[in-house]
mmCIF file of C-alpha atoms and ligand atoms in Angstrom:
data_model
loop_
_atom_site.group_PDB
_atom_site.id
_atom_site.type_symbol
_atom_site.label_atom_id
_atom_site.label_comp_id
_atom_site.label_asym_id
_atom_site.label_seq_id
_atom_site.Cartn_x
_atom_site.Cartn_y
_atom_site.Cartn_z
ATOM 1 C CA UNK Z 1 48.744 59.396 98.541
ATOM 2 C CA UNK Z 2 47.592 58.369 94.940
ATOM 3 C CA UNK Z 3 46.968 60.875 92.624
ATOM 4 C CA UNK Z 4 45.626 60.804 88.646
ATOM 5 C CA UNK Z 5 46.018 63.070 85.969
ATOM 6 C CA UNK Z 6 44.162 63.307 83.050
ATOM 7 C CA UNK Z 7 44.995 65.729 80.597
ATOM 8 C CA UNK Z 8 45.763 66.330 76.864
ATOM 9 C CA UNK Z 9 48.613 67.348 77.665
ATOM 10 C CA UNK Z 10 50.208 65.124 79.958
ATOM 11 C CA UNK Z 11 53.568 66.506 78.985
ATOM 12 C CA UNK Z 12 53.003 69.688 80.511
ATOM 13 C CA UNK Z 13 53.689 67.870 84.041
ATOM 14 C CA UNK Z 14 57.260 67.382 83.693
ATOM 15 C CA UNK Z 15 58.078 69.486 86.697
ATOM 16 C CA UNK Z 16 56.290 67.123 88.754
ATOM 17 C CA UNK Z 17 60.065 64.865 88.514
ATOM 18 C CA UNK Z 18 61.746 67.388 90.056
ATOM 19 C CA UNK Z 19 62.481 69.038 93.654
ATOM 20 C CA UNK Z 20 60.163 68.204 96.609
ATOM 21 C CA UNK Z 21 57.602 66.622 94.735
ATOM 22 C CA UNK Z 22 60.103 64.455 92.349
ATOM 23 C CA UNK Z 23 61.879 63.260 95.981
ATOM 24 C CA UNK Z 24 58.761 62.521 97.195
ATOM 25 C CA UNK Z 25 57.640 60.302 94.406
ATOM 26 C CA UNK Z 26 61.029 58.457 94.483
ATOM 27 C CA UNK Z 27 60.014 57.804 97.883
ATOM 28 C CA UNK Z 28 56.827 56.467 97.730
ATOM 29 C CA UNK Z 29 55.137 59.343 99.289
ATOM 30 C CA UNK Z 30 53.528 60.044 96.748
ATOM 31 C CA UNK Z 31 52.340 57.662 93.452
ATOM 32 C CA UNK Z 32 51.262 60.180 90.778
ATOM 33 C CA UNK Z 33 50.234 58.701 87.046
ATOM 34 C CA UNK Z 34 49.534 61.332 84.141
ATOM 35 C CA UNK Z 35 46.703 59.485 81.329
ATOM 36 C CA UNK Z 36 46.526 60.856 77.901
ATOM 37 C CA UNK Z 37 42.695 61.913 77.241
ATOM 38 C CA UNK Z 38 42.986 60.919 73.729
ATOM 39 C CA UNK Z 39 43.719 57.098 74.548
ATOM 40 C CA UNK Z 40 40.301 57.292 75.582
ATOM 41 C CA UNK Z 41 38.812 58.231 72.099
ATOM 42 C CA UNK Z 42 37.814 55.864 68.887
ATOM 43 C CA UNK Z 43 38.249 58.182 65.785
ATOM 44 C CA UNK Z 44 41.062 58.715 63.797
ATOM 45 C CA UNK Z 45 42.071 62.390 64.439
ATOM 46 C CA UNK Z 46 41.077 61.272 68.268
ATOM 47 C CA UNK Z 47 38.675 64.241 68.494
ATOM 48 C CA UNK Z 48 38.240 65.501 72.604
ATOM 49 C CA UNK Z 49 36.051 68.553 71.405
ATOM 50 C CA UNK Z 50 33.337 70.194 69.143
ATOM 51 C CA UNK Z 51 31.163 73.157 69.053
ATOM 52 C CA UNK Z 52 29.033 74.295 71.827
ATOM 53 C CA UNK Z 53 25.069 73.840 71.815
ATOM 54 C CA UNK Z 54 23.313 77.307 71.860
ATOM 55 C CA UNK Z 55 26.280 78.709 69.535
ATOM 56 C CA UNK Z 56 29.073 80.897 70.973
ATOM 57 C CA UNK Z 57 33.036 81.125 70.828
ATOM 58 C CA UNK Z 58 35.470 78.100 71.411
ATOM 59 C CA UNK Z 59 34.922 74.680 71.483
ATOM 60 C CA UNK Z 60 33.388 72.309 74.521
ATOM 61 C CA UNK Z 61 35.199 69.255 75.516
ATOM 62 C CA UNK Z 62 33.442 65.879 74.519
ATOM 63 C CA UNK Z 63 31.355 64.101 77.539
ATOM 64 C CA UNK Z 64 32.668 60.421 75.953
ATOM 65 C CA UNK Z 65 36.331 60.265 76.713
ATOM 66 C CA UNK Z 66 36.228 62.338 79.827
ATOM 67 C CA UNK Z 67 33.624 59.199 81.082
ATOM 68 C CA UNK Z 68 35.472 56.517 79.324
ATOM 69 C CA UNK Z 69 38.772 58.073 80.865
ATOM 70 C CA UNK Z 70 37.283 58.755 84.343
ATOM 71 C CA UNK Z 71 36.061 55.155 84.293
ATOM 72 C CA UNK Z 72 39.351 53.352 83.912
ATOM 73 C CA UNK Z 73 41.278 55.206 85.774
ATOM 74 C CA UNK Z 74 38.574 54.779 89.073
ATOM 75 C CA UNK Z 75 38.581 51.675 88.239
ATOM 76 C CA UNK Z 76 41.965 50.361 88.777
ATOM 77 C CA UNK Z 77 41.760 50.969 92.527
ATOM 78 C CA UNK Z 78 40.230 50.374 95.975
ATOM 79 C CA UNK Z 79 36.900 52.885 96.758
ATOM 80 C CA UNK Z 80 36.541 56.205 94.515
ATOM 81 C CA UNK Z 81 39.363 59.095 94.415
ATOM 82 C CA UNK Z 82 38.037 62.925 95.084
ATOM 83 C CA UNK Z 83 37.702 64.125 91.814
ATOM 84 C CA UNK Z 84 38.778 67.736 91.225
ATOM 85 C CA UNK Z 85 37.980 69.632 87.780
ATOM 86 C CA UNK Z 86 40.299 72.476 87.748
ATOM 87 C CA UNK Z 87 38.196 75.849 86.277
ATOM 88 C CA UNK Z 88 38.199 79.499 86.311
ATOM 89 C CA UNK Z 89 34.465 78.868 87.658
ATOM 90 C CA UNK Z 90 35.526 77.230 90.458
ATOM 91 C CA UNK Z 91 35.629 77.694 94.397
ATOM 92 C CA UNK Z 92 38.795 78.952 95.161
ATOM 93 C CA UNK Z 93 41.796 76.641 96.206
ATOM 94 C CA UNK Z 94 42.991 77.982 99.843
ATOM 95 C CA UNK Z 95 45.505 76.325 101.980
ATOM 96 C CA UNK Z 96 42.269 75.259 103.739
ATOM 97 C CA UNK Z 97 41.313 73.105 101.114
ATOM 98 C CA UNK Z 98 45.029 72.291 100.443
ATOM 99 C CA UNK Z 99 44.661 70.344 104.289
ATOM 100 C CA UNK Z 100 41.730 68.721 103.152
ATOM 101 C CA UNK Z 101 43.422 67.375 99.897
ATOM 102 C CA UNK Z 102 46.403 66.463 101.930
ATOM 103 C CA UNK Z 103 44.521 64.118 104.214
ATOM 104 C CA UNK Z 104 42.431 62.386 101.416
ATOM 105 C CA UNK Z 105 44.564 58.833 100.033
ATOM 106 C CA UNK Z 106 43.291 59.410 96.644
ATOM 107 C CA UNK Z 107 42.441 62.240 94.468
ATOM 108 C CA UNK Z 108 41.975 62.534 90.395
ATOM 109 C CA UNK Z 109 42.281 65.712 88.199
ATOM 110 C CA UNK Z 110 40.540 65.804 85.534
ATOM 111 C CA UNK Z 111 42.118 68.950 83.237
ATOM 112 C CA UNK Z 112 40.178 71.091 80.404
ATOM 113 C CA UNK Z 113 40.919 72.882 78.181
ATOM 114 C CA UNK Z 114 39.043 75.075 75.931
ATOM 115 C CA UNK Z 115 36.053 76.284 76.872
ATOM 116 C CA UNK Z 116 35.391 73.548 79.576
ATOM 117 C CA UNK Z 117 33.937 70.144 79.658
ATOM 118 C CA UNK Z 118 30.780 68.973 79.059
ATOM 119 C CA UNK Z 119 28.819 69.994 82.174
ATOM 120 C CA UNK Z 120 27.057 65.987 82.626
ATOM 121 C CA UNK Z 121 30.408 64.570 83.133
ATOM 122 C CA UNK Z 122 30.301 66.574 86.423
ATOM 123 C CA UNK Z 123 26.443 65.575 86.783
ATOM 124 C CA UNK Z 124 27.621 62.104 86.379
ATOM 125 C CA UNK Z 125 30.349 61.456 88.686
ATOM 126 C CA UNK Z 126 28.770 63.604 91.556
ATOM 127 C CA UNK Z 127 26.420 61.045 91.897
ATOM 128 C CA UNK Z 128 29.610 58.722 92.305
ATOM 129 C CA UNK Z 129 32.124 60.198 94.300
ATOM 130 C CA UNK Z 130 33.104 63.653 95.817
ATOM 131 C CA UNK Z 131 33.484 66.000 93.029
ATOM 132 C CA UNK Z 132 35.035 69.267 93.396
ATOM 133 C CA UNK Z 133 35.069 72.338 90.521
ATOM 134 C CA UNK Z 134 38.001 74.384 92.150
ATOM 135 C CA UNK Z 135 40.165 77.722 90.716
ATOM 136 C CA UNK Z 136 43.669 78.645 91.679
ATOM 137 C CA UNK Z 137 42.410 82.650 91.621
ATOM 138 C CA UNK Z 138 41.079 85.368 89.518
ATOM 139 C CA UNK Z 139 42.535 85.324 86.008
ATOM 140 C CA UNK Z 140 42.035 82.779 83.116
ATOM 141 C CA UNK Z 141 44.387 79.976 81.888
ATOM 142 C CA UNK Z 142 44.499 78.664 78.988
ATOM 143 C CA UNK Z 143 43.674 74.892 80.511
ATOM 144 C CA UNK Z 144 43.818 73.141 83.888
ATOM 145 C CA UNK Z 145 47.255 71.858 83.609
ATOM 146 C CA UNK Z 146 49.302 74.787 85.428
ATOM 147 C CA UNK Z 147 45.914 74.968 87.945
ATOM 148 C CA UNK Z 148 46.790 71.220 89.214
ATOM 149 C CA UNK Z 149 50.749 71.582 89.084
ATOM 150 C CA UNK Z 150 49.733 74.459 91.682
ATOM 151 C CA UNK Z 151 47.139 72.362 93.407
ATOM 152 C CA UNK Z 152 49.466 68.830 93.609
ATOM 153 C CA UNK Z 153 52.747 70.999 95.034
ATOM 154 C CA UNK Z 154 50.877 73.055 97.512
ATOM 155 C CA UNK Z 155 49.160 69.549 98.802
ATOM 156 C CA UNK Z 156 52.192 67.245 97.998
ATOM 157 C CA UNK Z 157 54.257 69.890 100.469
ATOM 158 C CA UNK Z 158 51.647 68.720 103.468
ATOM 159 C CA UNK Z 159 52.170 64.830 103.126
ATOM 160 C CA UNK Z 160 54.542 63.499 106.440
ATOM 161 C CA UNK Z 161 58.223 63.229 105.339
ATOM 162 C CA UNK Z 162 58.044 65.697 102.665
ATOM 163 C CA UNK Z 163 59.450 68.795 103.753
ATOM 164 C CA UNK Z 164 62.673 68.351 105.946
ATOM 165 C CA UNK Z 165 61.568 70.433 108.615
ATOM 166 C CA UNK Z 166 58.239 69.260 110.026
ATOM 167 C CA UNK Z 167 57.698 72.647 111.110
ATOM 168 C CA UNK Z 168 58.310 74.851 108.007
ATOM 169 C CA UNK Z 169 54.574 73.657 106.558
ATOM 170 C CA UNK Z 170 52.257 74.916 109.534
ATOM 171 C CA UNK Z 171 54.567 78.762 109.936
ATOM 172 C CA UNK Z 172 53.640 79.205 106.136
ATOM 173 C CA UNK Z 173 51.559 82.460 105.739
ATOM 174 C CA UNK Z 174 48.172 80.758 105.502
ATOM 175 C CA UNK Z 175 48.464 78.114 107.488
ATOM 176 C CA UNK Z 176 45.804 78.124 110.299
ATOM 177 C CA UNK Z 177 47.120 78.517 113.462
ATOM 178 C CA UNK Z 178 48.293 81.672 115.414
ATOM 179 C CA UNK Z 179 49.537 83.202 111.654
ATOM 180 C CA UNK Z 180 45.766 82.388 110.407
ATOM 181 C CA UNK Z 181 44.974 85.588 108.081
ATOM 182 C CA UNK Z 182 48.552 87.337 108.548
ATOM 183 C CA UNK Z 183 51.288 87.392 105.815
ATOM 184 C CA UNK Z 184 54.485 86.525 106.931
ATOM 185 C CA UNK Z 185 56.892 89.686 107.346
ATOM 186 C CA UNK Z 186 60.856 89.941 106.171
ATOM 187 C CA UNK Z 187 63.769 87.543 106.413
ATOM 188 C CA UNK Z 188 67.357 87.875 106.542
ATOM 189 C CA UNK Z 189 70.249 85.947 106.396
ATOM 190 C CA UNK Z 190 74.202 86.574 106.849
ATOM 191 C CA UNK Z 191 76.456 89.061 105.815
ATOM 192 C CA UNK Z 192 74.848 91.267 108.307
ATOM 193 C CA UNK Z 193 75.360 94.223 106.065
ATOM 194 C CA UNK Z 194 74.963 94.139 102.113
ATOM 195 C CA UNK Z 195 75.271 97.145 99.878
ATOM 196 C CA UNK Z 196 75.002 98.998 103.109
ATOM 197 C CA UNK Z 197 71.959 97.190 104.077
ATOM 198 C CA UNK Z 198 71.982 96.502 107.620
ATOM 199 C CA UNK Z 199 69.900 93.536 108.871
ATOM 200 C CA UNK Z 200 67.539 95.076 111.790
ATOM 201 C CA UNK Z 201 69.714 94.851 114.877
ATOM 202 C CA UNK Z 202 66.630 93.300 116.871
ATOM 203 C CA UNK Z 203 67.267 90.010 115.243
ATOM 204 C CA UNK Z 204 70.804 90.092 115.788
ATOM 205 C CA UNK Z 205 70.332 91.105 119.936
ATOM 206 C CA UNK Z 206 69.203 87.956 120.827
ATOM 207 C CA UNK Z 207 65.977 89.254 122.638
ATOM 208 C CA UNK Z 208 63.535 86.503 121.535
ATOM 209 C CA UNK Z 209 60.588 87.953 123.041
ATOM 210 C CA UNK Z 210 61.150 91.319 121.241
ATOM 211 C CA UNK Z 211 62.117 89.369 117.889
ATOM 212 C CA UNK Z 212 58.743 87.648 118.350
ATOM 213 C CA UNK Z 213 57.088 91.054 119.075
ATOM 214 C CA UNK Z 214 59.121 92.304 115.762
ATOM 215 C CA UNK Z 215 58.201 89.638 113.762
ATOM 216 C CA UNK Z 216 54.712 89.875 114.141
ATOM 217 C CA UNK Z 217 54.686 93.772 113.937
ATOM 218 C CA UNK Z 218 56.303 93.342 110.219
ATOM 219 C CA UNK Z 219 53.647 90.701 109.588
ATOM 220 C CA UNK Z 220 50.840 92.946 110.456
ATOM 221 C CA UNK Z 221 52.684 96.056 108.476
ATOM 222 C CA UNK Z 222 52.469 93.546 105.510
ATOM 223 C CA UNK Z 223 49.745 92.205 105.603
ATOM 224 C CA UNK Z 224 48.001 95.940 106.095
ATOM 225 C CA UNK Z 225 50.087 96.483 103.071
ATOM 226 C CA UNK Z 226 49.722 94.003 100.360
ATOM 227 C CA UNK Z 227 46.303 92.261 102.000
ATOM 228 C CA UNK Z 228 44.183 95.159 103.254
ATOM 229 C CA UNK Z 229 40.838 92.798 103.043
ATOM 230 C CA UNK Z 230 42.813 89.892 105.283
ATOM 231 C CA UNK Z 231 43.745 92.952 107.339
ATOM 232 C CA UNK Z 232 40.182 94.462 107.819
ATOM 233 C CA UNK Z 233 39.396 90.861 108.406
ATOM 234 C CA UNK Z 234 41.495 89.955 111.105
ATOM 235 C CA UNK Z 235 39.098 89.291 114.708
ATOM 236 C CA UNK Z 236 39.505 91.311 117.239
ATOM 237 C CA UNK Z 237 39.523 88.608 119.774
ATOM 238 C CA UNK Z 238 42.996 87.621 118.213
ATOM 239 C CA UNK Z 239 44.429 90.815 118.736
ATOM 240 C CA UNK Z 240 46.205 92.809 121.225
ATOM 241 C CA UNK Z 241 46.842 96.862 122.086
ATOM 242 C CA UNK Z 242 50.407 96.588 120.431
ATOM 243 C CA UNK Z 243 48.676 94.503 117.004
ATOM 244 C CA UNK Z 244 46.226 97.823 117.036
ATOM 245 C CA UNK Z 245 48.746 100.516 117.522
ATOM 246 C CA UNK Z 246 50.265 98.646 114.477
ATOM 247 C CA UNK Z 247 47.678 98.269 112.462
ATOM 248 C CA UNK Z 248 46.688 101.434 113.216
ATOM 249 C CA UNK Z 249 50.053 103.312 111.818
ATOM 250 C CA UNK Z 250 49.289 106.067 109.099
ATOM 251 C CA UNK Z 251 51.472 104.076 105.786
ATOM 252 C CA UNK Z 252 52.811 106.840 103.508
ATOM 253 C CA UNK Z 253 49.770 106.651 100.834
ATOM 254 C CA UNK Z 254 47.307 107.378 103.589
HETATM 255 CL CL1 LIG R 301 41.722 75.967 87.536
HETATM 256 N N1 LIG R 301 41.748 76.843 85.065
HETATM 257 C C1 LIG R 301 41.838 77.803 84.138
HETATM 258 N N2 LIG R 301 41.758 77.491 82.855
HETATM 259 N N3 LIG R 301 42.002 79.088 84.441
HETATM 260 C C2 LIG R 301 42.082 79.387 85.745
HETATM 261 C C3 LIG R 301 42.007 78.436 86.754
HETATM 262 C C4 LIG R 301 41.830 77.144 86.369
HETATM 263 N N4 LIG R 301 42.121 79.042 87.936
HETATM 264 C C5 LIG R 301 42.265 80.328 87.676
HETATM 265 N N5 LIG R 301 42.245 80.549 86.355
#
């Protein structure tokens, strides 16, 4: 998968070298480039924003380097990349979309900062290519650069040969599947005690049934827990008596 960055910033993507994502690009998994915004501008203080029409706080990033920048970078390649503009305004990124990004061969970020960027660079390339306005949740951030660090290492993850185990991507919490909607509940590992911890003897009996039945009791308990709306949410259909009698348990604030 190719994937662009533009940013003024570019600096801030450092972590992409390391771990999974570093190993992957050593690989040729993945084939990520990072473009400075401000190569794309013609003054000398290589302006990328100015005051927003209709007045109010902050400043607007410039439409001209954003298309100039957007240009080149499309350019150098075969077809047109999804372009994503990470913003607090946009539809949330889920491990849904996550799939989606992980089967597409080319996406582009395109990070602002400040108040945001000129809305007609959007207007502009929607009429060109897939453009998508997407937010990593509800809280604001100073720019897009931590957004797409988020976006690339929950899609980079996906891509064949990057995680070790095949199966560790599709067990995640989110993934859809039979743990659609339900968090994923406790794990241990050895000594089996700790500070005079025990582990839960079920997973050391070697009942796999019951440490299946277990499992997904403690991912219900959770999810009840720390998700009630993904709880209230969870269909019916996909449920059984024991997943009610859980999810029916009086927790200690009720
Ligand atoms: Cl994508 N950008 C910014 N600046 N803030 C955010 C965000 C994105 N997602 C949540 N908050």
């Amino acid at each position: 998968m190719r994937i662009d960055i533009i940013s003024i910033f570019p600096e801030y993507f450092a972590p992409l070298d390391v771990s999974l994502i570093g190993k992957a690009r050593e690989r040729g998994i993945l084939d990520i480039s990072l473009h400075q915004l401000r190569d794309w501008t013609h003054d000398v203080h290589r302006t990328v924003d100015d005051s927003p029409y209709g007045g109010g706080p902050g400043m607007v990033m410039k439409p001209e380097p954003w298309g100039e920048a957007i240009d080149a970078v499309t350019a150098a390649g075969a077809g047109e990349p999804r372009l994503v503009v990470p913003t607090p305004s946009g539809r949330p990124f889920t491990q849904e979309l996550a799939m989606e990004y992980a089967a597409e061969p080319w996406l582009a970020f395109a990070c602002g900062r400040y108040e945001g960027i000129d809305a007609r660079v959007i207007d502009e390339y929607r009429g060109r290519m897939r453009v998508d306005e997407v937010g990593i949740g509800d809280y604001v951030l100073a720019g897009g650069e931590v957004a797409v660090l988020v976006m690339v290492e929950a899609v980079g993850r996906l891509l064949p040969g990057v995680l070790g185990n095949e199966l560790s991507a599709t067990d995640d919490s989110f993934a859809p599947g039979t743990m659609r909607n339900l968090l994923e509940g406790p794990v241990y590992t050895k000594p089996p005690e700790w500070r005079g911890r025990r582990v839960p003897e079920i997973l050391l009996s070697g009942h796999h049934g019951k440490i299946a039945r277990w499992r997904r009791d403690e991912a219900l308990r959770r999810t009840l827990s720390n998700r009630p709306e993904l709880a209230a949410g969870l269909d019916d259909e996909s449920l059984d008596k024991r997943d009610r009698e859980v999810l029916s348990e009086r927790g200690a604030d009720a």
